[in-house]
mmCIF file of N, CA and C and ligand atoms in Angstrom:
data_model
loop_
_atom_site.group_PDB
_atom_site.id
_atom_site.type_symbol
_atom_site.label_atom_id
_atom_site.label_comp_id
_atom_site.label_asym_id
_atom_site.label_seq_id
_atom_site.Cartn_x
_atom_site.Cartn_y
_atom_site.Cartn_z
ATOM 1 N N UNK A 1 54.800 -8.469 -6.405
ATOM 2 C CA UNK A 1 54.152 -8.560 -4.812
ATOM 3 C C UNK A 1 55.519 -8.230 -4.170
ATOM 4 N N UNK A 2 56.506 -9.568 -4.110
ATOM 5 C CA UNK A 2 57.565 -9.835 -3.521
ATOM 6 C C UNK A 2 58.809 -8.589 -3.441
ATOM 7 N N UNK A 3 58.911 -8.379 -4.732
ATOM 8 C CA UNK A 3 59.879 -7.296 -5.172
ATOM 9 C C UNK A 3 59.468 -6.011 -4.169
ATOM 10 N N UNK A 4 58.349 -5.838 -4.410
ATOM 11 C CA UNK A 4 57.859 -4.628 -2.867
ATOM 12 C C UNK A 4 57.972 -4.777 -1.639
ATOM 13 N N UNK A 5 57.864 -6.208 -1.492
ATOM 14 C CA UNK A 5 57.525 -6.433 -0.272
ATOM 15 C C UNK A 5 59.393 -6.489 0.384
ATOM 16 N N UNK A 6 59.851 -6.928 -0.513
ATOM 17 C CA UNK A 6 61.538 -6.819 0.062
ATOM 18 C C UNK A 6 61.917 -5.495 -0.222
ATOM 19 N N UNK A 7 61.832 -4.583 -0.773
ATOM 20 C CA UNK A 7 61.923 -3.257 -0.975
ATOM 21 C C UNK A 7 62.498 -2.840 -2.169
ATOM 22 N N UNK A 8 62.646 -3.910 -2.843
ATOM 23 C CA UNK A 8 63.364 -3.558 -3.973
ATOM 24 C C UNK A 8 63.272 -2.389 -4.940
ATOM 25 N N UNK A 9 63.890 -1.619 -5.813
ATOM 26 C CA UNK A 9 63.720 -0.902 -6.616
ATOM 27 C C UNK A 9 64.503 -1.203 -8.115
ATOM 28 N N UNK A 10 63.856 -0.439 -9.182
ATOM 29 C CA UNK A 10 64.369 -1.136 -10.343
ATOM 30 C C UNK A 10 66.113 -0.106 -10.232
ATOM 31 N N UNK A 11 66.662 -0.964 -11.088
ATOM 32 C CA UNK A 11 66.649 -2.039 -11.994
ATOM 33 C C UNK A 11 66.596 -3.498 -11.363
ATOM 34 N N UNK A 12 66.292 -3.563 -9.851
ATOM 35 C CA UNK A 12 65.969 -5.326 -9.684
ATOM 36 C C UNK A 12 64.622 -5.724 -9.511
ATOM 37 N N UNK A 13 64.593 -6.840 -9.376
ATOM 38 C CA UNK A 13 63.212 -7.457 -9.449
ATOM 39 C C UNK A 13 63.395 -8.958 -8.752
ATOM 40 N N UNK A 14 62.383 -9.629 -8.117
ATOM 41 C CA UNK A 14 62.402 -10.880 -7.735
ATOM 42 C C UNK A 14 62.020 -11.592 -9.013
ATOM 43 N N UNK A 15 62.829 -12.475 -9.444
ATOM 44 C CA UNK A 15 62.646 -13.437 -10.942
ATOM 45 C C UNK A 15 61.790 -14.600 -10.169
ATOM 46 N N UNK A 16 62.225 -15.306 -9.143
ATOM 47 C CA UNK A 16 61.574 -16.639 -8.818
ATOM 48 C C UNK A 16 61.546 -16.720 -7.390
ATOM 49 N N UNK A 17 60.814 -17.440 -7.106
ATOM 50 C CA UNK A 17 60.451 -17.753 -5.414
ATOM 51 C C UNK A 17 60.413 -19.000 -5.322
ATOM 52 N N UNK A 18 60.871 -19.696 -4.606
ATOM 53 C CA UNK A 18 61.186 -21.156 -4.185
ATOM 54 C C UNK A 18 61.067 -21.518 -2.755
ATOM 55 N N UNK A 19 59.688 -22.133 -2.308
ATOM 56 C CA UNK A 19 59.182 -22.121 -1.074
ATOM 57 C C UNK A 19 59.592 -23.890 -0.833
ATOM 58 N N UNK A 20 60.307 -24.372 0.259
ATOM 59 C CA UNK A 20 60.510 -25.315 0.692
ATOM 60 C C UNK A 20 59.862 -25.352 1.856
ATOM 61 N N UNK A 21 58.724 -25.897 1.915
ATOM 62 C CA UNK A 21 57.768 -26.480 3.248
ATOM 63 C C UNK A 21 58.270 -27.305 4.079
ATOM 64 N N UNK A 22 59.106 -28.285 3.737
ATOM 65 C CA UNK A 22 59.756 -29.550 4.481
ATOM 66 C C UNK A 22 60.923 -28.863 5.364
ATOM 67 N N UNK A 23 61.548 -28.028 4.731
ATOM 68 C CA UNK A 23 62.648 -27.255 5.577
ATOM 69 C C UNK A 23 62.567 -25.905 5.797
ATOM 70 N N UNK A 24 61.096 -25.561 5.762
ATOM 71 C CA UNK A 24 60.976 -24.282 6.147
ATOM 72 C C UNK A 24 61.677 -23.031 6.024
ATOM 73 N N UNK A 25 62.071 -23.220 4.023
ATOM 74 C CA UNK A 25 62.797 -22.497 3.698
ATOM 75 C C UNK A 25 62.320 -21.446 2.725
ATOM 76 N N UNK A 26 62.897 -20.414 2.620
ATOM 77 C CA UNK A 26 61.962 -19.728 1.406
ATOM 78 C C UNK A 26 63.531 -18.871 0.726
ATOM 79 N N UNK A 27 63.663 -19.324 -0.466
ATOM 80 C CA UNK A 27 64.570 -18.769 -1.299
ATOM 81 C C UNK A 27 63.954 -17.614 -2.687
ATOM 82 N N UNK A 28 64.815 -16.582 -2.607
ATOM 83 C CA UNK A 28 64.132 -15.491 -3.735
ATOM 84 C C UNK A 28 65.466 -15.361 -4.670
ATOM 85 N N UNK A 29 65.179 -15.415 -5.966
ATOM 86 C CA UNK A 29 66.132 -15.242 -6.676
ATOM 87 C C UNK A 29 65.695 -13.824 -7.445
ATOM 88 N N UNK A 30 66.751 -12.882 -7.009
ATOM 89 C CA UNK A 30 66.745 -11.708 -7.744
ATOM 90 C C UNK A 30 67.490 -11.399 -9.023
ATOM 91 N N UNK A 31 67.107 -10.312 -9.840
ATOM 92 C CA UNK A 31 67.876 -10.180 -11.256
ATOM 93 C C UNK A 31 67.527 -8.751 -11.622
ATOM 94 N N UNK A 32 68.689 -8.337 -12.217
ATOM 95 C CA UNK A 32 68.651 -7.030 -12.254
ATOM 96 C C UNK A 32 68.547 -6.575 -14.032
ATOM 97 N N UNK A 33 67.829 -5.885 -14.307
ATOM 98 C CA UNK A 33 67.485 -5.959 -15.634
ATOM 99 C C UNK A 33 68.021 -5.067 -16.480
ATOM 100 N N UNK A 34 69.245 -4.096 -15.784
ATOM 101 C CA UNK A 34 69.553 -3.231 -16.253
ATOM 102 C C UNK A 34 70.792 -3.626 -17.284
ATOM 103 N N UNK A 35 70.616 -3.054 -18.477
ATOM 104 C CA UNK A 35 71.930 -3.254 -19.366
ATOM 105 C C UNK A 35 72.670 -2.208 -19.111
ATOM 106 N N UNK A 36 72.265 -0.874 -19.302
ATOM 107 C CA UNK A 36 73.645 -0.183 -19.004
ATOM 108 C C UNK A 36 73.130 0.627 -17.636
ATOM 109 N N UNK A 37 74.316 0.834 -16.796
ATOM 110 C CA UNK A 37 74.009 1.123 -15.623
ATOM 111 C C UNK A 37 75.113 1.951 -15.172
ATOM 112 N N UNK A 38 74.715 2.584 -13.871
ATOM 113 C CA UNK A 38 75.668 4.069 -13.372
ATOM 114 C C UNK A 38 76.944 3.088 -12.737
ATOM 115 N N UNK A 39 78.172 3.767 -13.345
ATOM 116 C CA UNK A 39 79.022 3.399 -12.253
ATOM 117 C C UNK A 39 79.367 3.397 -11.008
ATOM 118 N N UNK A 40 79.545 2.664 -9.772
ATOM 119 C CA UNK A 40 79.151 2.861 -8.705
ATOM 120 C C UNK A 40 80.544 3.486 -8.459
ATOM 121 N N UNK A 41 81.593 3.609 -8.664
ATOM 122 C CA UNK A 41 83.011 4.508 -8.630
ATOM 123 C C UNK A 41 82.624 5.859 -8.789
ATOM 124 N N UNK A 42 82.823 6.241 -10.081
ATOM 125 C CA UNK A 42 82.522 7.543 -10.213
ATOM 126 C C UNK A 42 81.119 8.095 -10.598
ATOM 127 N N UNK A 43 80.096 7.418 -10.696
ATOM 128 C CA UNK A 43 78.556 7.884 -10.818
ATOM 129 C C UNK A 43 78.524 8.261 -12.677
ATOM 130 N N UNK A 44 79.468 7.918 -13.658
ATOM 131 C CA UNK A 44 79.132 8.520 -14.777
ATOM 132 C C UNK A 44 77.868 7.097 -15.276
ATOM 133 N N UNK A 45 76.699 7.447 -15.726
ATOM 134 C CA UNK A 45 75.705 7.026 -16.432
ATOM 135 C C UNK A 45 75.925 6.330 -17.992
ATOM 136 N N UNK A 46 74.962 5.045 -18.164
ATOM 137 C CA UNK A 46 75.144 4.433 -19.221
ATOM 138 C C UNK A 46 76.555 3.841 -19.618
ATOM 139 N N UNK A 47 76.939 3.098 -18.292
ATOM 140 C CA UNK A 47 78.005 1.827 -18.457
ATOM 141 C C UNK A 47 77.703 0.640 -18.701
ATOM 142 N N UNK A 48 78.815 -0.062 -19.366
ATOM 143 C CA UNK A 48 78.289 -1.411 -19.725
ATOM 144 C C UNK A 48 78.575 -2.397 -18.562
ATOM 145 N N UNK A 49 78.033 -3.590 -18.393
ATOM 146 C CA UNK A 49 78.319 -4.521 -17.485
ATOM 147 C C UNK A 49 79.475 -5.608 -18.217
ATOM 148 N N UNK A 50 80.280 -5.518 -17.370
ATOM 149 C CA UNK A 50 81.514 -6.879 -18.057
ATOM 150 C C UNK A 50 81.013 -8.305 -17.546
ATOM 151 N N UNK A 51 80.302 -8.397 -16.114
ATOM 152 C CA UNK A 51 80.309 -9.920 -16.115
ATOM 153 C C UNK A 51 79.114 -9.910 -14.925
ATOM 154 N N UNK A 52 79.028 -11.195 -13.949
ATOM 155 C CA UNK A 52 77.809 -11.167 -13.114
ATOM 156 C C UNK A 52 78.350 -12.199 -12.149
ATOM 157 N N UNK A 53 78.352 -11.855 -10.800
ATOM 158 C CA UNK A 53 78.840 -12.685 -9.598
ATOM 159 C C UNK A 53 77.986 -13.385 -8.819
ATOM 160 N N UNK A 54 77.853 -14.627 -8.619
ATOM 161 C CA UNK A 54 76.508 -15.171 -7.760
ATOM 162 C C UNK A 54 77.290 -14.481 -6.307
ATOM 163 N N UNK A 55 75.729 -14.052 -5.700
ATOM 164 C CA UNK A 55 75.799 -13.519 -4.106
ATOM 165 C C UNK A 55 74.757 -14.220 -3.278
ATOM 166 N N UNK A 56 75.151 -14.230 -2.060
ATOM 167 C CA UNK A 56 73.706 -14.788 -1.463
ATOM 168 C C UNK A 56 73.578 -14.104 -0.052
ATOM 169 N N UNK A 57 72.607 -13.936 0.399
ATOM 170 C CA UNK A 57 72.248 -12.938 1.475
ATOM 171 C C UNK A 57 70.923 -13.510 2.773
ATOM 172 N N UNK A 58 71.222 -13.670 3.594
ATOM 173 C CA UNK A 58 70.206 -14.109 4.815
ATOM 174 C C UNK A 58 69.202 -12.869 4.940
ATOM 175 N N UNK A 59 67.947 -13.119 4.855
ATOM 176 C CA UNK A 59 66.890 -12.151 4.919
ATOM 177 C C UNK A 59 66.581 -12.606 6.480
ATOM 178 N N UNK A 60 65.711 -11.273 6.967
ATOM 179 C CA UNK A 60 64.718 -11.961 7.812
ATOM 180 C C UNK A 60 63.818 -12.761 7.753
ATOM 181 N N UNK A 61 63.673 -13.855 8.343
ATOM 182 C CA UNK A 61 62.664 -15.052 8.703
ATOM 183 C C UNK A 61 60.994 -14.307 8.212
ATOM 184 N N UNK A 62 60.671 -15.179 7.333
ATOM 185 C CA UNK A 62 59.453 -14.774 6.687
ATOM 186 C C UNK A 62 58.172 -15.723 7.310
ATOM 187 N N UNK A 63 57.732 -15.620 8.110
ATOM 188 C CA UNK A 63 56.705 -16.278 9.100
ATOM 189 C C UNK A 63 57.450 -17.663 9.580
ATOM 190 N N UNK A 64 58.465 -17.553 9.938
ATOM 191 C CA UNK A 64 59.197 -19.129 10.631
ATOM 192 C C UNK A 64 60.059 -19.779 9.442
ATOM 193 N N UNK A 65 60.072 -18.997 8.383
ATOM 194 C CA UNK A 65 60.442 -19.767 7.123
ATOM 195 C C UNK A 65 62.089 -18.932 7.183
ATOM 196 N N UNK A 66 63.077 -19.573 7.258
ATOM 197 C CA UNK A 66 64.162 -19.216 6.774
ATOM 198 C C UNK A 66 64.436 -18.369 5.322
ATOM 199 N N UNK A 67 64.756 -17.189 5.415
ATOM 200 C CA UNK A 67 64.766 -16.681 4.077
ATOM 201 C C UNK A 67 66.416 -16.139 3.252
ATOM 202 N N UNK A 68 66.103 -16.528 2.168
ATOM 203 C CA UNK A 68 67.603 -16.315 1.651
ATOM 204 C C UNK A 68 67.288 -15.434 0.252
ATOM 205 N N UNK A 69 68.561 -14.661 -0.193
ATOM 206 C CA UNK A 69 68.394 -13.856 -1.419
ATOM 207 C C UNK A 69 69.521 -14.334 -2.264
ATOM 208 N N UNK A 70 69.228 -14.652 -3.698
ATOM 209 C CA UNK A 70 70.203 -15.122 -4.040
ATOM 210 C C UNK A 70 70.030 -13.734 -5.399
ATOM 211 N N UNK A 71 71.468 -13.440 -6.001
ATOM 212 C CA UNK A 71 71.542 -12.679 -7.358
ATOM 213 C C UNK A 71 72.952 -12.881 -7.486
ATOM 214 N N UNK A 72 72.614 -12.917 -9.370
ATOM 215 C CA UNK A 72 73.840 -12.450 -9.969
ATOM 216 C C UNK A 72 74.143 -10.709 -10.007
ATOM 217 N N UNK A 73 74.874 -10.778 -9.430
ATOM 218 C CA UNK A 73 75.386 -9.120 -9.221
ATOM 219 C C UNK A 73 76.337 -8.438 -10.609
ATOM 220 N N UNK A 74 75.919 -7.935 -11.053
ATOM 221 C CA UNK A 74 76.718 -7.135 -12.353
ATOM 222 C C UNK A 74 78.035 -6.423 -11.895
ATOM 223 N N UNK A 75 79.069 -6.555 -12.671
ATOM 224 C CA UNK A 75 80.314 -5.657 -12.369
ATOM 225 C C UNK A 75 80.362 -4.736 -13.972
ATOM 226 N N UNK A 76 80.594 -3.653 -13.422
ATOM 227 C CA UNK A 76 80.550 -2.423 -14.347
ATOM 228 C C UNK A 76 81.677 -2.186 -14.638
ATOM 229 N N UNK A 77 82.273 -2.307 -16.488
ATOM 230 C CA UNK A 77 83.257 -1.754 -16.365
ATOM 231 C C UNK A 77 83.211 -0.218 -16.736
ATOM 232 N N UNK A 78 83.982 0.780 -16.345
ATOM 233 C CA UNK A 78 83.437 2.170 -16.746
ATOM 234 C C UNK A 78 84.354 2.551 -18.063
ATOM 235 N N UNK A 79 83.901 3.543 -18.737
ATOM 236 C CA UNK A 79 84.475 4.294 -20.088
ATOM 237 C C UNK A 79 85.588 5.334 -19.523
ATOM 238 N N UNK A 80 84.695 5.922 -18.202
ATOM 239 C CA UNK A 80 85.173 7.414 -17.469
ATOM 240 C C UNK A 80 86.232 6.989 -16.578
ATOM 241 N N UNK A 81 86.107 6.318 -15.513
ATOM 242 C CA UNK A 81 87.325 6.225 -14.431
ATOM 243 C C UNK A 81 88.022 4.702 -14.989
ATOM 244 N N UNK A 82 87.856 3.794 -15.928
ATOM 245 C CA UNK A 82 88.323 3.015 -16.138
ATOM 246 C C UNK A 82 88.307 1.767 -15.036
ATOM 247 N N UNK A 83 87.593 1.808 -14.194
ATOM 248 C CA UNK A 83 87.512 0.979 -13.020
ATOM 249 C C UNK A 83 86.256 -0.332 -13.282
ATOM 250 N N UNK A 84 86.372 -1.216 -12.709
ATOM 251 C CA UNK A 84 85.423 -2.674 -12.978
ATOM 252 C C UNK A 84 85.070 -2.740 -11.348
ATOM 253 N N UNK A 85 83.536 -2.066 -11.211
ATOM 254 C CA UNK A 85 83.145 -2.231 -9.772
ATOM 255 C C UNK A 85 82.189 -3.189 -9.906
ATOM 256 N N UNK A 86 81.518 -3.767 -8.750
ATOM 257 C CA UNK A 86 80.401 -4.307 -8.540
ATOM 258 C C UNK A 86 79.187 -3.903 -8.191
ATOM 259 N N UNK A 87 78.341 -3.809 -8.664
ATOM 260 C CA UNK A 87 77.169 -2.964 -8.421
ATOM 261 C C UNK A 87 76.622 -3.021 -7.218
ATOM 262 N N UNK A 88 76.477 -2.349 -6.162
ATOM 263 C CA UNK A 88 76.086 -2.229 -4.990
ATOM 264 C C UNK A 88 74.391 -2.765 -4.740
ATOM 265 N N UNK A 89 74.283 -4.307 -3.966
ATOM 266 C CA UNK A 89 72.927 -4.456 -4.002
ATOM 267 C C UNK A 89 72.067 -3.299 -3.430
ATOM 268 N N UNK A 90 70.728 -3.113 -3.084
ATOM 269 C CA UNK A 90 70.204 -1.808 -2.765
ATOM 270 C C UNK A 90 69.960 -2.659 -1.243
ATOM 271 N N UNK A 91 70.244 -3.795 -0.787
ATOM 272 C CA UNK A 91 69.599 -4.635 0.515
ATOM 273 C C UNK A 91 70.726 -4.624 1.359
ATOM 274 N N UNK A 92 71.571 -4.931 1.266
ATOM 275 C CA UNK A 92 72.877 -5.353 2.006
ATOM 276 C C UNK A 92 74.361 -3.966 2.239
ATOM 277 N N UNK A 93 74.708 -4.274 3.232
ATOM 278 C CA UNK A 93 76.194 -3.550 3.373
ATOM 279 C C UNK A 93 77.175 -4.267 2.090
ATOM 280 N N UNK A 94 78.065 -3.782 1.657
ATOM 281 C CA UNK A 94 78.978 -4.406 0.780
ATOM 282 C C UNK A 94 79.996 -5.434 1.725
ATOM 283 N N UNK A 95 80.358 -6.680 1.381
ATOM 284 C CA UNK A 95 81.321 -7.596 1.964
ATOM 285 C C UNK A 95 80.022 -8.328 2.997
ATOM 286 N N UNK A 96 78.732 -8.054 3.190
ATOM 287 C CA UNK A 96 77.933 -8.837 4.361
ATOM 288 C C UNK A 96 77.014 -9.335 3.723
ATOM 289 N N UNK A 97 77.386 -10.820 4.014
ATOM 290 C CA UNK A 97 76.242 -11.755 3.540
ATOM 291 C C UNK A 97 75.044 -11.952 3.991
ATOM 292 N N UNK A 98 74.721 -10.996 5.275
ATOM 293 C CA UNK A 98 73.304 -10.823 5.569
ATOM 294 C C UNK A 98 72.639 -9.339 5.109
ATOM 295 N N UNK A 99 71.606 -9.762 5.205
ATOM 296 C CA UNK A 99 70.574 -8.923 4.436
ATOM 297 C C UNK A 99 70.659 -7.590 5.611
ATOM 298 N N UNK A 100 70.239 -6.324 5.115
ATOM 299 C CA UNK A 100 70.625 -5.161 5.877
ATOM 300 C C UNK A 100 69.687 -5.288 7.269
ATOM 301 N N UNK A 101 68.573 -5.445 6.791
ATOM 302 C CA UNK A 101 67.291 -5.655 8.200
ATOM 303 C C UNK A 101 67.895 -6.658 9.050
ATOM 304 N N UNK A 102 67.980 -7.980 8.490
ATOM 305 C CA UNK A 102 68.470 -9.092 9.178
ATOM 306 C C UNK A 102 69.624 -8.664 10.146
ATOM 307 N N UNK A 103 70.700 -8.162 9.565
ATOM 308 C CA UNK A 103 71.781 -7.499 10.273
ATOM 309 C C UNK A 103 71.419 -6.584 11.518
ATOM 310 N N UNK A 104 70.382 -5.714 10.968
ATOM 311 C CA UNK A 104 70.283 -4.682 12.431
ATOM 312 C C UNK A 104 70.010 -5.473 13.284
ATOM 313 N N UNK A 105 68.819 -6.544 13.029
ATOM 314 C CA UNK A 105 67.947 -7.736 14.092
ATOM 315 C C UNK A 105 68.962 -8.216 14.614
ATOM 316 N N UNK A 106 69.836 -8.628 14.252
ATOM 317 C CA UNK A 106 70.967 -9.686 14.925
ATOM 318 C C UNK A 106 71.837 -8.594 15.866
ATOM 319 N N UNK A 107 72.361 -7.684 15.451
ATOM 320 C CA UNK A 107 73.065 -6.484 16.379
ATOM 321 C C UNK A 107 72.224 -6.154 17.783
ATOM 322 N N UNK A 108 70.766 -6.021 17.283
ATOM 323 C CA UNK A 108 70.000 -5.358 18.351
ATOM 324 C C UNK A 108 70.042 -6.654 19.412
ATOM 325 N N UNK A 109 69.750 -7.963 19.332
ATOM 326 C CA UNK A 109 69.769 -9.080 19.649
ATOM 327 C C UNK A 109 70.833 -9.265 20.776
ATOM 328 N N UNK A 110 71.957 -8.983 19.616
ATOM 329 C CA UNK A 110 73.465 -8.995 20.614
ATOM 330 C C UNK A 110 73.563 -7.847 21.559
ATOM 331 N N UNK A 111 72.778 -6.585 21.876
ATOM 332 C CA UNK A 111 72.622 -5.747 22.891
ATOM 333 C C UNK A 111 72.063 -6.562 24.213
ATOM 334 N N UNK A 112 71.214 -7.260 23.594
ATOM 335 C CA UNK A 112 70.326 -7.599 25.078
ATOM 336 C C UNK A 112 70.419 -9.374 25.389
ATOM 337 N N UNK A 113 71.102 -9.644 24.457
ATOM 338 C CA UNK A 113 72.154 -11.124 25.021
ATOM 339 C C UNK A 113 72.970 -11.364 24.708
ATOM 340 N N UNK A 114 73.406 -12.692 25.624
ATOM 341 C CA UNK A 114 74.840 -13.615 24.960
ATOM 342 C C UNK A 114 74.687 -13.700 23.458
ATOM 343 N N UNK A 115 75.804 -13.365 22.627
ATOM 344 C CA UNK A 115 76.038 -13.694 21.339
ATOM 345 C C UNK A 115 75.712 -15.213 20.944
ATOM 346 N N UNK A 116 76.115 -15.866 22.029
ATOM 347 C CA UNK A 116 76.046 -17.162 21.744
ATOM 348 C C UNK A 116 74.755 -17.444 21.548
ATOM 349 N N UNK A 117 73.409 -17.072 22.505
ATOM 350 C CA UNK A 117 72.051 -17.045 22.582
ATOM 351 C C UNK A 117 71.350 -16.315 21.471
ATOM 352 N N UNK A 118 72.165 -15.153 21.071
ATOM 353 C CA UNK A 118 71.237 -14.669 19.960
ATOM 354 C C UNK A 118 71.610 -15.349 18.543
ATOM 355 N N UNK A 119 73.003 -16.057 18.559
ATOM 356 C CA UNK A 119 72.741 -17.112 17.477
ATOM 357 C C UNK A 119 72.232 -17.992 17.558
ATOM 358 N N UNK A 120 71.740 -18.545 18.416
ATOM 359 C CA UNK A 120 70.963 -19.750 18.568
ATOM 360 C C UNK A 120 69.461 -19.487 18.066
ATOM 361 N N UNK A 121 69.347 -18.228 18.640
ATOM 362 C CA UNK A 121 67.867 -17.651 18.141
ATOM 363 C C UNK A 121 67.608 -17.522 16.745
ATOM 364 N N UNK A 122 69.205 -16.871 15.945
ATOM 365 C CA UNK A 122 68.833 -16.775 14.536
ATOM 366 C C UNK A 122 69.054 -17.674 13.942
ATOM 367 N N UNK A 123 69.252 -18.930 14.357
ATOM 368 C CA UNK A 123 69.696 -19.948 13.763
ATOM 369 C C UNK A 123 71.194 -19.705 12.789
ATOM 370 N N UNK A 124 72.096 -19.038 12.803
ATOM 371 C CA UNK A 124 73.326 -18.994 12.408
ATOM 372 C C UNK A 124 74.520 -19.216 13.277
ATOM 373 N N UNK A 125 75.767 -19.200 13.079
ATOM 374 C CA UNK A 125 77.147 -19.342 13.902
ATOM 375 C C UNK A 125 77.375 -18.106 14.493
ATOM 376 N N UNK A 126 77.870 -18.279 15.726
ATOM 377 C CA UNK A 126 77.884 -17.113 16.347
ATOM 378 C C UNK A 126 79.239 -16.451 16.065
ATOM 379 N N UNK A 127 80.154 -16.928 15.053
ATOM 380 C CA UNK A 127 80.859 -16.616 14.663
ATOM 381 C C UNK A 127 80.686 -15.845 13.630
ATOM 382 N N UNK A 128 79.462 -15.822 12.965
ATOM 383 C CA UNK A 128 78.911 -14.943 11.640
ATOM 384 C C UNK A 128 78.698 -13.819 12.626
ATOM 385 N N UNK A 129 77.993 -13.709 13.768
ATOM 386 C CA UNK A 129 77.735 -12.688 14.714
ATOM 387 C C UNK A 129 79.103 -11.613 15.048
ATOM 388 N N UNK A 130 79.702 -12.399 15.505
ATOM 389 C CA UNK A 130 81.130 -11.632 16.085
ATOM 390 C C UNK A 130 81.541 -10.883 14.814
ATOM 391 N N UNK A 131 81.925 -11.408 13.904
ATOM 392 C CA UNK A 131 82.311 -11.028 12.314
ATOM 393 C C UNK A 131 81.605 -9.320 12.512
ATOM 394 N N UNK A 132 80.422 -9.360 12.534
ATOM 395 C CA UNK A 132 79.609 -8.153 12.151
ATOM 396 C C UNK A 132 79.960 -7.346 13.713
ATOM 397 N N UNK A 133 79.915 -7.863 14.676
ATOM 398 C CA UNK A 133 80.011 -6.967 16.221
ATOM 399 C C UNK A 133 81.647 -6.124 15.584
ATOM 400 N N UNK A 134 82.421 -6.958 15.191
ATOM 401 C CA UNK A 134 83.666 -6.703 15.426
ATOM 402 C C UNK A 134 83.611 -5.315 14.257
ATOM 403 N N UNK A 135 82.922 -5.180 12.837
ATOM 404 C CA UNK A 135 82.755 -4.438 12.163
ATOM 405 C C UNK A 135 82.376 -3.163 12.517
ATOM 406 N N UNK A 136 81.111 -3.031 13.362
ATOM 407 C CA UNK A 136 80.521 -1.892 13.634
ATOM 408 C C UNK A 136 81.203 -1.462 15.448
ATOM 409 N N UNK A 137 81.622 -2.468 16.289
ATOM 410 C CA UNK A 137 81.920 -1.840 17.743
ATOM 411 C C UNK A 137 83.430 -1.854 17.977
ATOM 412 N N UNK A 138 83.844 -3.489 16.854
ATOM 413 C CA UNK A 138 85.415 -3.355 17.475
ATOM 414 C C UNK A 138 85.403 -4.282 18.551
ATOM 415 N N UNK A 139 84.348 -4.782 19.298
ATOM 416 C CA UNK A 139 84.246 -5.463 20.564
ATOM 417 C C UNK A 139 85.414 -6.860 20.402
ATOM 418 N N UNK A 140 86.454 -7.177 21.395
ATOM 419 C CA UNK A 140 86.797 -7.947 21.287
ATOM 420 C C UNK A 140 86.155 -9.716 21.483
ATOM 421 N N UNK A 141 86.508 -10.678 20.520
ATOM 422 C CA UNK A 141 85.659 -11.568 20.335
ATOM 423 C C UNK A 141 85.705 -12.396 21.844
ATOM 424 N N UNK A 142 84.337 -13.131 22.255
ATOM 425 C CA UNK A 142 84.213 -13.716 23.464
ATOM 426 C C UNK A 142 82.466 -14.371 23.244
ATOM 427 N N UNK A 143 82.589 -15.428 22.888
ATOM 428 C CA UNK A 143 80.910 -15.687 22.739
ATOM 429 C C UNK A 143 80.335 -16.015 23.765
ATOM 430 N N UNK A 144 80.546 -15.975 25.212
ATOM 431 C CA UNK A 144 79.625 -15.633 26.197
ATOM 432 C C UNK A 144 79.361 -14.560 26.708
ATOM 433 N N UNK A 145 80.156 -13.102 26.228
ATOM 434 C CA UNK A 145 79.665 -11.977 26.878
ATOM 435 C C UNK A 145 78.520 -11.423 25.849
ATOM 436 N N UNK A 146 77.817 -10.424 26.748
ATOM 437 C CA UNK A 146 77.080 -9.541 26.087
ATOM 438 C C UNK A 146 77.659 -8.202 25.739
ATOM 439 N N UNK A 147 77.154 -7.604 24.673
ATOM 440 C CA UNK A 147 77.566 -6.447 24.503
ATOM 441 C C UNK A 147 77.816 -5.120 25.413
ATOM 442 N N UNK A 148 76.676 -5.543 26.603
ATOM 443 C CA UNK A 148 76.621 -4.520 27.311
ATOM 444 C C UNK A 148 77.139 -4.781 28.713
HETATM 445 ZN ZN1 LIG B 1 83.496 5.173 -13.416
#
């Protein structure tokens, strides 16, 4: 059920869900079932996994619960292009610790509110928001101004 609620598709699925009611937090452990995957660099199919690296993403809150995704993301060694490439997760921009939907919400809030206020609402550091804003619009950093 959670696999489809999170919009995941094969080979990704939710392996474990941990609900911490005391801290109002929900953690999803994701797993990638594929043993042979498509090379993200050149698109060649049936390539082997060389290792997996632990990654974490903040998701949109689920009913007042702060939600996080965690996964061991496979890196693929390609016999075609000889590159070792991390498999992109279907849920986040490469290099972003924010889940794509959370990122979209965060940036929308930053258009309506001063960044410091948006960060307080999202319960994250305003520096984290400024990194996203700089990535998308290249705005100069100041935590008291609004994007508009
Ligand atoms: Zn390749």
